[in-house]
PDB file of C-alpha atoms in Angstrom:
ATOM      1  CA  MET A  20     -24.426   9.997 -21.869  1.00 80.00           C
ATOM      2  CA  ASP A  21     -26.439   8.524 -19.163  1.00 88.00           C
ATOM      3  CA  ILE A  22     -25.020   8.689 -15.705  1.00 87.00           C
ATOM      4  CA  ASN A  23     -26.399   6.620 -13.126  1.00 82.00           C
ATOM      5  CA  HIS A  24     -25.490   6.834  -9.284  1.00 80.00           C
ATOM      6  CA  ILE A  25     -24.906   3.318  -7.767  1.00 75.00           C
ATOM      7  CA  SER A  26     -24.827   3.217  -3.875  1.00 73.00           C
ATOM      8  CA  ILE A  27     -21.478   1.542  -2.785  1.00 63.00           C
ATOM      9  CA  ALA A  28     -23.775  -1.168  -0.840  1.00 66.00           C
ATOM     10  CA  GLN A  29     -24.561  -2.358  -4.343  1.00 74.00           C
ATOM     11  CA  HIS A  30     -21.191  -2.064  -5.974  1.00 74.00           C
ATOM     12  CA  LEU A  31     -19.417  -4.855  -4.272  1.00 76.00           C
ATOM     13  CA  VAL A  32     -15.954  -4.148  -5.609  1.00 79.00           C
ATOM     14  CA  ALA A  33     -15.794  -0.501  -4.522  1.00 74.00           C
ATOM     15  CA  ASP A  34     -17.399  -1.352  -1.297  1.00 71.00           C
ATOM     16  CA  ALA A  35     -14.640  -4.017  -0.497  1.00 74.00           C
ATOM     17  CA  LEU A  36     -11.880  -1.608  -1.845  1.00 74.00           C
ATOM     18  CA  PHE A  37     -13.286   1.135   0.508  1.00 72.00           C
ATOM     19  CA  ARG A  38     -13.096  -1.011   3.473  1.00 71.00           C
ATOM     20  CA  ILE A  39      -9.358  -2.002   3.242  1.00 66.00           C
ATOM     21  CA  GLU A  40      -7.889  -0.602   6.408  1.00 67.00           C
ATOM     22  CA  GLU A  41      -4.320  -1.570   5.673  1.00 63.00           C
ATOM     23  CA  VAL A  42      -2.117  -3.321   3.638  1.00 65.00           C
ATOM     24  CA  SER A  43       0.197  -5.764   5.380  1.00 69.00           C
ATOM     25  CA  ALA A  44       3.809  -5.559   4.217  1.00 73.00           C
ATOM     26  CA  ALA A  45       5.881  -8.939   3.823  1.00 82.00           C
ATOM     27  CA  VAL A  46       8.657  -7.323   5.514  1.00 84.00           C
ATOM     28  CA  SER A  47       8.647  -5.649   8.842  1.00 88.00           C
ATOM     29  CA  ASN A  48       9.496  -1.884   8.939  1.00 89.00           C
ATOM     30  CA  GLU A  49      12.339  -2.891  11.549  1.00 92.00           C
ATOM     31  CA  LYS A  50      13.794  -5.663   9.098  1.00 93.00           C
ATOM     32  CA  LEU A  51      13.672  -3.097   6.358  1.00 92.00           C
ATOM     33  CA  GLU A  52      15.349  -0.423   8.447  1.00 94.00           C
ATOM     34  CA  ARG A  53      18.234  -2.680   9.418  1.00 95.00           C
ATOM     35  CA  HIS A  54      18.754  -3.963   5.887  1.00 95.00           C
ATOM     36  CA  GLN A  55      18.924  -0.385   4.603  1.00 94.00           C
ATOM     37  CA  LYS A  56      21.576   0.579   7.022  1.00 94.00           C
ATOM     38  CA  GLU A  57      23.623  -2.495   6.323  1.00 96.00           C
ATOM     39  CA  ASP A  58      23.414  -1.803   2.328  1.00 96.00           C
ATOM     40  CA  ALA A  59      26.742  -0.120   1.311  1.00 96.00           C
ATOM     41  CA  GLU A  60      25.331   0.511  -2.254  1.00 96.00           C
ATOM     42  CA  LEU A  61      22.306   2.272  -0.836  1.00 94.00           C
ATOM     43  CA  GLU A  62      24.494   4.402   1.407  1.00 94.00           C
ATOM     44  CA  ARG A  63      26.689   5.492  -1.559  1.00 94.00           C
ATOM     45  CA  LEU A  64      23.506   6.373  -3.713  1.00 93.00           C
ATOM     46  CA  LEU A  65      22.216   8.516  -0.807  1.00 91.00           C
ATOM     47  CA  GLN A  66      25.612  10.656  -0.663  1.00 90.00           C
TER      48      GLN A  66
END
C-alpha cells in the first residue's frame, strides 16, 4: 500500500469543503419554531 500526503491546497474539493463556514437554511429558525408550536401532531408526539 502506497500512502501519499496531499496538501489541502492541492486538493481543491477538500479545500472547498474545509472552508464552508455555514450552511444556510431554507427556513429561518423563527419560522420553524412558530410552525412547531402550532403543530398539533408534533405536540401529541412529544407528550
